[in-house]
PDB file of C-alpha atoms and ligand atoms in Angstrom:
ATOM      1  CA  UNK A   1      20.329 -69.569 -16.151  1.00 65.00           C
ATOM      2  CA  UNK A   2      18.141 -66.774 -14.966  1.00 75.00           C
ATOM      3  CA  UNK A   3      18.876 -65.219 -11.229  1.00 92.00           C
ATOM      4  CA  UNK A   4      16.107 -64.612  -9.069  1.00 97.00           C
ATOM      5  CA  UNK A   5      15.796 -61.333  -7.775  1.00 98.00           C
ATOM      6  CA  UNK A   6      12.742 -60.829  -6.157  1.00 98.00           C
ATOM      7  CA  UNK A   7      10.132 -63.330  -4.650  1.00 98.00           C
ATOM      8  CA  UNK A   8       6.039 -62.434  -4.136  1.00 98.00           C
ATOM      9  CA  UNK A   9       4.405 -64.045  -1.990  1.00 98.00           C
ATOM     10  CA  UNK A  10       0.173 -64.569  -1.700  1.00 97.00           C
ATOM     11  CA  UNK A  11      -1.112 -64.227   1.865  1.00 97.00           C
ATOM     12  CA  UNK A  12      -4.169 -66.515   2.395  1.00 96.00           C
ATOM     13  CA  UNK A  13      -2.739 -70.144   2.612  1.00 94.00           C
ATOM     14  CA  UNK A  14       0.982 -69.301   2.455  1.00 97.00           C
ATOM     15  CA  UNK A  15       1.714 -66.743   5.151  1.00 98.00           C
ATOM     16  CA  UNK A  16      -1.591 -67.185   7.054  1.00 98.00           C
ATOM     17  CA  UNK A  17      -4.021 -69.603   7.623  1.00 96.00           C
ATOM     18  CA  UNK A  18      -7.006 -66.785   7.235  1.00 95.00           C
ATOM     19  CA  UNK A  19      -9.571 -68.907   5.939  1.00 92.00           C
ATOM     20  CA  UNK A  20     -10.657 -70.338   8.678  1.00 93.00           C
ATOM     21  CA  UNK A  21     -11.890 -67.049   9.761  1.00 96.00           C
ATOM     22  CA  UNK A  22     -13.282 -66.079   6.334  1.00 97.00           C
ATOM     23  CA  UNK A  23     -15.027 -69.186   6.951  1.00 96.00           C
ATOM     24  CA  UNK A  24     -16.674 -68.191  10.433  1.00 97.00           C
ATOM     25  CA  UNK A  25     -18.012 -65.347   8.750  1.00 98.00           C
ATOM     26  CA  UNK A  26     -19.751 -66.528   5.699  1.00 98.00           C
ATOM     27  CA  UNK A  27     -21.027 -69.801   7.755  1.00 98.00           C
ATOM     28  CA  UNK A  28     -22.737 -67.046   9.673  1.00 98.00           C
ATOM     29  CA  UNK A  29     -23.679 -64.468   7.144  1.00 98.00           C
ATOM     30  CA  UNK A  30     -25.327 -68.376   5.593  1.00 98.00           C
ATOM     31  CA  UNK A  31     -27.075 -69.126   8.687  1.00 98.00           C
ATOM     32  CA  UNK A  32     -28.562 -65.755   8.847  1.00 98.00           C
ATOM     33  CA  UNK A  33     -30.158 -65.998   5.373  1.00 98.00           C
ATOM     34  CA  UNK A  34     -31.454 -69.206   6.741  1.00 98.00           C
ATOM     35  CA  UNK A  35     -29.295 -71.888   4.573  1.00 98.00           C
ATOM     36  CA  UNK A  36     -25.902 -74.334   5.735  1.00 97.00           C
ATOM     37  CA  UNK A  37     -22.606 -73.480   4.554  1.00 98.00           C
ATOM     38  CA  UNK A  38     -20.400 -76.160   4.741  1.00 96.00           C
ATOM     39  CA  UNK A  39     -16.018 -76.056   4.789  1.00 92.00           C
ATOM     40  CA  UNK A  40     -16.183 -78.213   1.502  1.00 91.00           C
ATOM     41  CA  UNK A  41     -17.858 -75.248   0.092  1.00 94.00           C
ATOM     42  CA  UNK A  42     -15.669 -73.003   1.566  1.00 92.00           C
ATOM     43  CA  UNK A  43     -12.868 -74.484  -0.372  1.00 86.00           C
ATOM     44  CA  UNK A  44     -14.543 -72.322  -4.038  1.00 89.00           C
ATOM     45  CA  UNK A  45     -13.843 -69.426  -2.174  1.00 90.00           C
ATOM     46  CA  UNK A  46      -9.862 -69.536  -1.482  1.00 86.00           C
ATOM     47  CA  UNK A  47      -8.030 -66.396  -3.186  1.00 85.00           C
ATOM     48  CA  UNK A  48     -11.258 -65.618  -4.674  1.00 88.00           C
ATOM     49  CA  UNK A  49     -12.338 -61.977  -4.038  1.00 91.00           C
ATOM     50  CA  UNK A  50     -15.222 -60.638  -1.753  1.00 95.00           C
ATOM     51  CA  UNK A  51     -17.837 -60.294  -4.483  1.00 94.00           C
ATOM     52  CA  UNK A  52     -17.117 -63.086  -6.203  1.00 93.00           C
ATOM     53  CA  UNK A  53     -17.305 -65.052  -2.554  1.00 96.00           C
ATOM     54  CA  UNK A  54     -20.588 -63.296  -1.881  1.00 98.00           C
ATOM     55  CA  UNK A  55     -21.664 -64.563  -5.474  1.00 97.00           C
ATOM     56  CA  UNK A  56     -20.722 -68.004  -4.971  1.00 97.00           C
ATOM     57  CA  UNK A  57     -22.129 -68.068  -1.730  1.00 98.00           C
ATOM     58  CA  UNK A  58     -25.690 -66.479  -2.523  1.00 98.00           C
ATOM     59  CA  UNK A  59     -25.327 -69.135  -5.469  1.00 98.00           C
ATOM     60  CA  UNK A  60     -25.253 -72.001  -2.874  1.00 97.00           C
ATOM     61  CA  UNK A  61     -28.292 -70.618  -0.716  1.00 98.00           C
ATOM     62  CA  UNK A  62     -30.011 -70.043  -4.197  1.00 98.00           C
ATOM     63  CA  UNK A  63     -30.637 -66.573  -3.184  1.00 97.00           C
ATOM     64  CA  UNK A  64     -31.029 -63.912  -5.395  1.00 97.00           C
ATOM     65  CA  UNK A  65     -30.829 -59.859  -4.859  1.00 97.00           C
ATOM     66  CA  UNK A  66     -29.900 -56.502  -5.816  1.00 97.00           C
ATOM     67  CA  UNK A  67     -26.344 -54.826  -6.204  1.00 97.00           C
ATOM     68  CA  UNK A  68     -27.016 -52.891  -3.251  1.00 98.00           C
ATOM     69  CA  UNK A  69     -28.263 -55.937  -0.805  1.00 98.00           C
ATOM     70  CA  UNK A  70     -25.131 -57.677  -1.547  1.00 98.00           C
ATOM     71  CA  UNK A  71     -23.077 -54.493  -0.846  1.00 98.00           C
ATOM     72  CA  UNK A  72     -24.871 -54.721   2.458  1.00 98.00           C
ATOM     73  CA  UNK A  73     -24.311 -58.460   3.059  1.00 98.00           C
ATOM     74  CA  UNK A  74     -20.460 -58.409   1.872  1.00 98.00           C
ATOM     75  CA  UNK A  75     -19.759 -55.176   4.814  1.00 98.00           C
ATOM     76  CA  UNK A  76     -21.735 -57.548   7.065  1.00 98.00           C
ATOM     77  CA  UNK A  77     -19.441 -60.392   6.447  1.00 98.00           C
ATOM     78  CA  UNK A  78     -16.219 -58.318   6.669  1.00 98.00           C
ATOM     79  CA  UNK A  79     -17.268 -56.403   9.799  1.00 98.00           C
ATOM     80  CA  UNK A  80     -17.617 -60.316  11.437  1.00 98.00           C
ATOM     81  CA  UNK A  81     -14.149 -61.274   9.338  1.00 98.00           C
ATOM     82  CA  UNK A  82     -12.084 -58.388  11.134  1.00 98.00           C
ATOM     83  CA  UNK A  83     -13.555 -59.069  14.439  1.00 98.00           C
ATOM     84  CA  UNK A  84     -12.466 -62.333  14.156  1.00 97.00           C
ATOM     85  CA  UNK A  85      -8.707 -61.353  12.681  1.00 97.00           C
ATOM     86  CA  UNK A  86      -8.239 -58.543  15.421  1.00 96.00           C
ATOM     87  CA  UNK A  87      -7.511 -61.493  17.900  1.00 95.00           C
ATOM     88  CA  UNK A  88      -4.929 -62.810  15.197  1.00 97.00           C
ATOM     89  CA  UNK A  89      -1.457 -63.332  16.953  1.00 97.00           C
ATOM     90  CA  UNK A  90       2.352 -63.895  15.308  1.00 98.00           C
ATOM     91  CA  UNK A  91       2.402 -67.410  16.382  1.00 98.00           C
ATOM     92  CA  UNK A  92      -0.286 -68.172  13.578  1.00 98.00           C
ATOM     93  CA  UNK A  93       2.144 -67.720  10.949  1.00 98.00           C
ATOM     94  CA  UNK A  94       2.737 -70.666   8.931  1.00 98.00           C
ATOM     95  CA  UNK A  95       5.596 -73.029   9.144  1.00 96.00           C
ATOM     96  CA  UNK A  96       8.724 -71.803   7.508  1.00 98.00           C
ATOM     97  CA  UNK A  97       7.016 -68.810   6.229  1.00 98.00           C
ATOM     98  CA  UNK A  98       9.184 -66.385   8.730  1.00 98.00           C
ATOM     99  CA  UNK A  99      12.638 -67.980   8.392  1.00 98.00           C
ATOM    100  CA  UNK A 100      12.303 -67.874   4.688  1.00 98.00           C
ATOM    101  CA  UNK A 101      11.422 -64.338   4.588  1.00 98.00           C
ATOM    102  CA  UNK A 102      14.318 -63.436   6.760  1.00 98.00           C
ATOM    103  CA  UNK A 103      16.500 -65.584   4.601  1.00 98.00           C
ATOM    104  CA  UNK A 104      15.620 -63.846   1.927  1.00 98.00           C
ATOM    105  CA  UNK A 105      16.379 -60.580   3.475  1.00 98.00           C
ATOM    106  CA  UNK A 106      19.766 -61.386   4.323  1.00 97.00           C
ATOM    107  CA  UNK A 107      20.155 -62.806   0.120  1.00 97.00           C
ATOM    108  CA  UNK A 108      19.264 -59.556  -0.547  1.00 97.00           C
ATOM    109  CA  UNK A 109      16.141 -60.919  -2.675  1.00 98.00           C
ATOM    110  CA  UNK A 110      13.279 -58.382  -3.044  1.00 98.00           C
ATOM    111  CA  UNK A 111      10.088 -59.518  -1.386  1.00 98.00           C
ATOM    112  CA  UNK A 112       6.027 -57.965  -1.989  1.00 98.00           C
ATOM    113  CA  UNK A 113       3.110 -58.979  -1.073  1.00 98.00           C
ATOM    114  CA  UNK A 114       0.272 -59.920  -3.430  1.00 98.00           C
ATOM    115  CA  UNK A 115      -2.651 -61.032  -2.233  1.00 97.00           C
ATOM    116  CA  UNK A 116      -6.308 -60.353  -2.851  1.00 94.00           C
ATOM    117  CA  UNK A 117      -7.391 -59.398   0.818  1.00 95.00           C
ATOM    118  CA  UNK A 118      -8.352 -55.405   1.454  1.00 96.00           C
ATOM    119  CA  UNK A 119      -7.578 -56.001   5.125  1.00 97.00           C
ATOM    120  CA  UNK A 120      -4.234 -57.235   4.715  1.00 97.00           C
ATOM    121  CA  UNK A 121      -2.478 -54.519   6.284  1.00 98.00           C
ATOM    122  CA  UNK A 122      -3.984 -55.573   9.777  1.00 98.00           C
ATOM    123  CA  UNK A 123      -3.418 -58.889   9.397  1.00 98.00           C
ATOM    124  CA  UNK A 124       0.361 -57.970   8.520  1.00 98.00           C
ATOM    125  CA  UNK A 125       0.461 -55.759  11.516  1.00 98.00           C
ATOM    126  CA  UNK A 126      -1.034 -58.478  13.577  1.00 98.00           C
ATOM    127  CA  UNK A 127       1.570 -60.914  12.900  1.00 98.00           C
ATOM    128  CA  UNK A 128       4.393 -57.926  13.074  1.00 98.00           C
ATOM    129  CA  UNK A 129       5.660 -59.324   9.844  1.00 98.00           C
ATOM    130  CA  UNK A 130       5.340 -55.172   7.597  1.00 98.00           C
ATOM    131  CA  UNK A 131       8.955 -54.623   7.581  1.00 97.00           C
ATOM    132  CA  UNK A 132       9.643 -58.014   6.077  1.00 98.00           C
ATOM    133  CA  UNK A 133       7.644 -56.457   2.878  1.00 98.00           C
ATOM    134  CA  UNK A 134       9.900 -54.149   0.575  1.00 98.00           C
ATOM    135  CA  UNK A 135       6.079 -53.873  -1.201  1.00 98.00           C
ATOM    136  CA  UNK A 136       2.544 -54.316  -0.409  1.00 98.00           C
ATOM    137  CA  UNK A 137      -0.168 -55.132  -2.894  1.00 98.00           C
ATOM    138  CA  UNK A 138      -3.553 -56.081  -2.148  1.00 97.00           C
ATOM    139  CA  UNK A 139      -7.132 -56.067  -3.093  1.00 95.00           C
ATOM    140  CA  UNK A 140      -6.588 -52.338  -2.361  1.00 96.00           C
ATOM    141  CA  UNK A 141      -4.426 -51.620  -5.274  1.00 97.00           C
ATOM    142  CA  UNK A 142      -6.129 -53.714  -8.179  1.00 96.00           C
ATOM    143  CA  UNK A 143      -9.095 -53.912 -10.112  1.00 94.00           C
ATOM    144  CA  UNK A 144      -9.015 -57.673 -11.550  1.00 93.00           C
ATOM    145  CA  UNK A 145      -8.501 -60.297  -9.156  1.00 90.00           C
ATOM    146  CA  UNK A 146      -6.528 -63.487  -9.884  1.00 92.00           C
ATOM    147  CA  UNK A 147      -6.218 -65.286 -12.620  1.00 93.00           C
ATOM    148  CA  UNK A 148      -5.715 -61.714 -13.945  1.00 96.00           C
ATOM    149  CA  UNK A 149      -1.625 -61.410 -13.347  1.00 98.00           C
ATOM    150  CA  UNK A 150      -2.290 -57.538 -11.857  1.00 98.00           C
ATOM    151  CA  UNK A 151      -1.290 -58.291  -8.585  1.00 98.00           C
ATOM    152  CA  UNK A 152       2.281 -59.563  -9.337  1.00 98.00           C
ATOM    153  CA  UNK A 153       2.693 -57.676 -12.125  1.00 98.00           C
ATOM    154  CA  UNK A 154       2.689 -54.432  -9.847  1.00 98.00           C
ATOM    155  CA  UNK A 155       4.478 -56.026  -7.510  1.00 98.00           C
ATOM    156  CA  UNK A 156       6.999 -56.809  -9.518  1.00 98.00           C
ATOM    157  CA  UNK A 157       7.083 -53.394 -10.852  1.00 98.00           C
ATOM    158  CA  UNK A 158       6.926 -51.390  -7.522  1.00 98.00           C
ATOM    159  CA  UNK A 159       9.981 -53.384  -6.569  1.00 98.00           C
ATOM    160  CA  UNK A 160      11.672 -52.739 -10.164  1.00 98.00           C
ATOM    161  CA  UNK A 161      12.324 -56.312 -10.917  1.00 98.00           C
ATOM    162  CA  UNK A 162      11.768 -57.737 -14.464  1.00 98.00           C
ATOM    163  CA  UNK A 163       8.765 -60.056 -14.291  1.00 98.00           C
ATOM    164  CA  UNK A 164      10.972 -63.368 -15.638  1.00 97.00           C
ATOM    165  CA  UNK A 165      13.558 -62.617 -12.156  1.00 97.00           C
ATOM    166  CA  UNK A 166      10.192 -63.075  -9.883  1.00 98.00           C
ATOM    167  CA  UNK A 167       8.620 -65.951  -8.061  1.00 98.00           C
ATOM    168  CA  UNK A 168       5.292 -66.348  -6.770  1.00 98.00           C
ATOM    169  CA  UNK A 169       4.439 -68.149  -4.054  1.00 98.00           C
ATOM    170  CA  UNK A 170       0.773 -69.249  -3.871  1.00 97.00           C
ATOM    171  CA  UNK A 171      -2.036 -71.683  -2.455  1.00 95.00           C
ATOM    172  CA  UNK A 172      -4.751 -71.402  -5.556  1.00 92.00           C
ATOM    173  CA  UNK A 173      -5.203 -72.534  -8.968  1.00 92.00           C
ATOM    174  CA  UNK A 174      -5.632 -68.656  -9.662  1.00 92.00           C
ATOM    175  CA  UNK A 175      -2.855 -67.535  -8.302  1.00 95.00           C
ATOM    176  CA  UNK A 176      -0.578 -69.834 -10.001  1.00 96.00           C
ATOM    177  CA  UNK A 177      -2.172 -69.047 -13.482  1.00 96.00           C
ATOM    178  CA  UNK A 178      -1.442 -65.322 -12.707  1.00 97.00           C
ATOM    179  CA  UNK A 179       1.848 -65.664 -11.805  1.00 98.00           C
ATOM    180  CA  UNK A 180       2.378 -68.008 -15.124  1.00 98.00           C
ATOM    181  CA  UNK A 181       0.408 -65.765 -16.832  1.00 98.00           C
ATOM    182  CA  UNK A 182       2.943 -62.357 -15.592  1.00 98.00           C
ATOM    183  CA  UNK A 183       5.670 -64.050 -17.211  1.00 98.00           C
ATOM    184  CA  UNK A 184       6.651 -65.141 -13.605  1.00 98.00           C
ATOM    185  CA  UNK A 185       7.874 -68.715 -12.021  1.00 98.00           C
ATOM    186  CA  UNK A 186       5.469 -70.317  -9.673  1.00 98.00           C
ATOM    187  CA  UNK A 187       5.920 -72.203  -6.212  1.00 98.00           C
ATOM    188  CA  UNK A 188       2.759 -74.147  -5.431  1.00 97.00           C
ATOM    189  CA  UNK A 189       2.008 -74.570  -1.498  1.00 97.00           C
ATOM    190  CA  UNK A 190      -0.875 -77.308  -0.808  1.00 94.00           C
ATOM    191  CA  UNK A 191      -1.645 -80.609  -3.321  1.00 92.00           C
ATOM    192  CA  UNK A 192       0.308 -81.476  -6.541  1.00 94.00           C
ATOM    193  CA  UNK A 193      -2.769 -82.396  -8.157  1.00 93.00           C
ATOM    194  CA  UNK A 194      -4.353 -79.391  -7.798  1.00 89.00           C
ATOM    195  CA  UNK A 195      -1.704 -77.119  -8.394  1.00 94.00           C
ATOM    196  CA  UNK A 196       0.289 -79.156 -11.214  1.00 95.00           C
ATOM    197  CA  UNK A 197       1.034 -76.209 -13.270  1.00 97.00           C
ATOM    198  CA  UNK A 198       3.503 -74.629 -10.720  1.00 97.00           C
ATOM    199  CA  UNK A 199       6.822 -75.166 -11.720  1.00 97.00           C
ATOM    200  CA  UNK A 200       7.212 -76.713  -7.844  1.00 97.00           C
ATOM    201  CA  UNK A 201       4.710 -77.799  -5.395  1.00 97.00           C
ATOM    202  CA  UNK A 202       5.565 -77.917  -1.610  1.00 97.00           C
ATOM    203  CA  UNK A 203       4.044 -78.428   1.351  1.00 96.00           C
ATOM    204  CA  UNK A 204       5.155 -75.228   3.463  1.00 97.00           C
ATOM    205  CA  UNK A 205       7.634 -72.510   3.211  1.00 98.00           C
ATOM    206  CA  UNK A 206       9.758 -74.709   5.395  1.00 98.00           C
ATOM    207  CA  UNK A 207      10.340 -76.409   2.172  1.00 98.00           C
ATOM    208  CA  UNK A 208      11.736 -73.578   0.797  1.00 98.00           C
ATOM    209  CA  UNK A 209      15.591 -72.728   0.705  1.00 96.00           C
ATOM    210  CA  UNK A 210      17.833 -70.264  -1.010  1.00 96.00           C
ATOM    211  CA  UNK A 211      18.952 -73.409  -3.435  1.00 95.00           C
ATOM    212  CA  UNK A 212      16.138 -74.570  -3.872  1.00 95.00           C
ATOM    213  CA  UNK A 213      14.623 -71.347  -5.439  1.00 96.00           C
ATOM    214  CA  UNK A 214      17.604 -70.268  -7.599  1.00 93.00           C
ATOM    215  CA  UNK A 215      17.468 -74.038  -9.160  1.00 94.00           C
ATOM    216  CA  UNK A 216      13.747 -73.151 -10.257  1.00 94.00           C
ATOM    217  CA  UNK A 217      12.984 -73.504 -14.401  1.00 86.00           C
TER     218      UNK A 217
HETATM  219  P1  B16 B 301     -10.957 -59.738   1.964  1.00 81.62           P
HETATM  220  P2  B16 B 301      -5.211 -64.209  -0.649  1.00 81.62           P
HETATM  221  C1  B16 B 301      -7.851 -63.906  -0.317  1.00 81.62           C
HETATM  222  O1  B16 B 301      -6.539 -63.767   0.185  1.00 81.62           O
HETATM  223  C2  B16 B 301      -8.560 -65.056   0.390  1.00 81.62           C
HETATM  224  O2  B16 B 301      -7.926 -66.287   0.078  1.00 81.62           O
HETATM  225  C3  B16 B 301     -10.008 -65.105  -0.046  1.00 81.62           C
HETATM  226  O3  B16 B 301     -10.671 -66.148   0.619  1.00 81.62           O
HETATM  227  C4  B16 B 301     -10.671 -63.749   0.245  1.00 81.62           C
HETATM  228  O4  B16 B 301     -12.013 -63.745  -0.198  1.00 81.62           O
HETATM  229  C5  B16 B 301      -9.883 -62.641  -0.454  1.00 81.62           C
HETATM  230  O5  B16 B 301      -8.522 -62.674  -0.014  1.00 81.62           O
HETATM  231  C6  B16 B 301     -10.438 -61.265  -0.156  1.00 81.62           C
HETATM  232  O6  B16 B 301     -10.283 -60.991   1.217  1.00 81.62           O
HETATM  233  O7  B16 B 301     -12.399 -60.020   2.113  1.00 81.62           O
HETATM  234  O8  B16 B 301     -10.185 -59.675   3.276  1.00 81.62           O
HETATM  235  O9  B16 B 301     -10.683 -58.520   1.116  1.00 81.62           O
HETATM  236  O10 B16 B 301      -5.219 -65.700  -0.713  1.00 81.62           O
HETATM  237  O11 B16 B 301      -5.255 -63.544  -2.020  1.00 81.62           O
HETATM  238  O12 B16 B 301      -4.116 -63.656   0.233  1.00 81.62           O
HETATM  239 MG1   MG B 302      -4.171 -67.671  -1.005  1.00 81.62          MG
END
């Protein structure tokens, strides 16, 4: 049986609850260019990158514009988003997620961040949960977003674990085909329909034990 050595966890929807604020933002970057954005909607652009969230979005409104306009209108969106996440506090960390993190610590399991987010460094620091990360990747560090496997895969490497001793934690379809996809195992958080290629779905990290995620195959 393989030992797990390191675990990766996404931010977005395991950590954090941030789309609710992602969702303030582009409900009012919509309303500004005059068209209704609605949290059904919002659900297309979970773990899905800025520009491809812009896309979608414009897609929805049926607008259509220039390279440069949308550069505009995704800096517009994000100046809104980090207003919004400045007020962020540690109590808005999800169930479980903490006390699994420190369990891990004290197991002596490796743990990174991967996530697509370029502003999750504040959102970290916000919830004063850096120094549980022995690695950081985000939307800073890569150039394909999920399903692409980048993310974990230099995650994995930064913390010098083979890619078949990792587990990824995640909340999207993407992010558990990337993790499959990095030779990794994958732990689901949300609905088992959605997510039914995980090797385990749960509902929280509160789920998750130090059993539970050496008995993984
Ligand atoms: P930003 P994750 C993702 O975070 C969010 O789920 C997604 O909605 C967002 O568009 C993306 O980060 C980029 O975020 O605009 O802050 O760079 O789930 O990968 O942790
Ligand atoms: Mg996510």
């Amino acid at each position: 049986m393989r030992k797990i050595k390191a675990c990766i966890f996404d931010l977005d929807g395991v950590i954090v609850d941030t789309a609710k604020y992602h969702y303030l933002a582009w409900k009012r970057l919509a309303q500004e260019l005059g068209f209704d954005f609605t949290e059904e909607q919002n659900e297309a652009l979970k773990g899905v990158s800025r520009t491809k969230s812009l896309e979608i979005l414009l897609q929805i409104g049926g607008i259509n514009i220039c390279d440069e306009e949308k550069e505009k209108l995704a800096e517009k969106k994000n100046n809104w988003y980090v207003e919004y996440i400045k007020n962020m506090v540690p109590s808005e960390i999800l169930k479980g997620a903490k006390e699994f993190l420190y369990e891990l610590r004290k197991n002596n399991i490796k743990i990174a961040l991967g996530s697509a987010s370029k502003n999750s460094m504040l959102i970290l620091n916000k919830l004063e949960l850096v120094d549980c990360f022995d690695a950081i990747i985000d939307g800073n560090k890569v150039k394909n977003a999920k399903p692409d496997p980048e993310v974990f895969l230099l995650g994995a490497k930064q913390l010098g674990i083979p890619n078949n001793e990792c587990v990824v934690f995640e909340d999207s379809k993407a992010g558990i085909e990337a993790a499959l996809c990095g030779g990794m195992l994958a732990v689901g958080i949300g609905d088992k329909r959605v997510l039914d290629k995980a090797n385990l779905v749960i509902s929280s990290l509160s789920e998750m034990s130090m059993d539970k995620l050496q008995l993984l195959k």
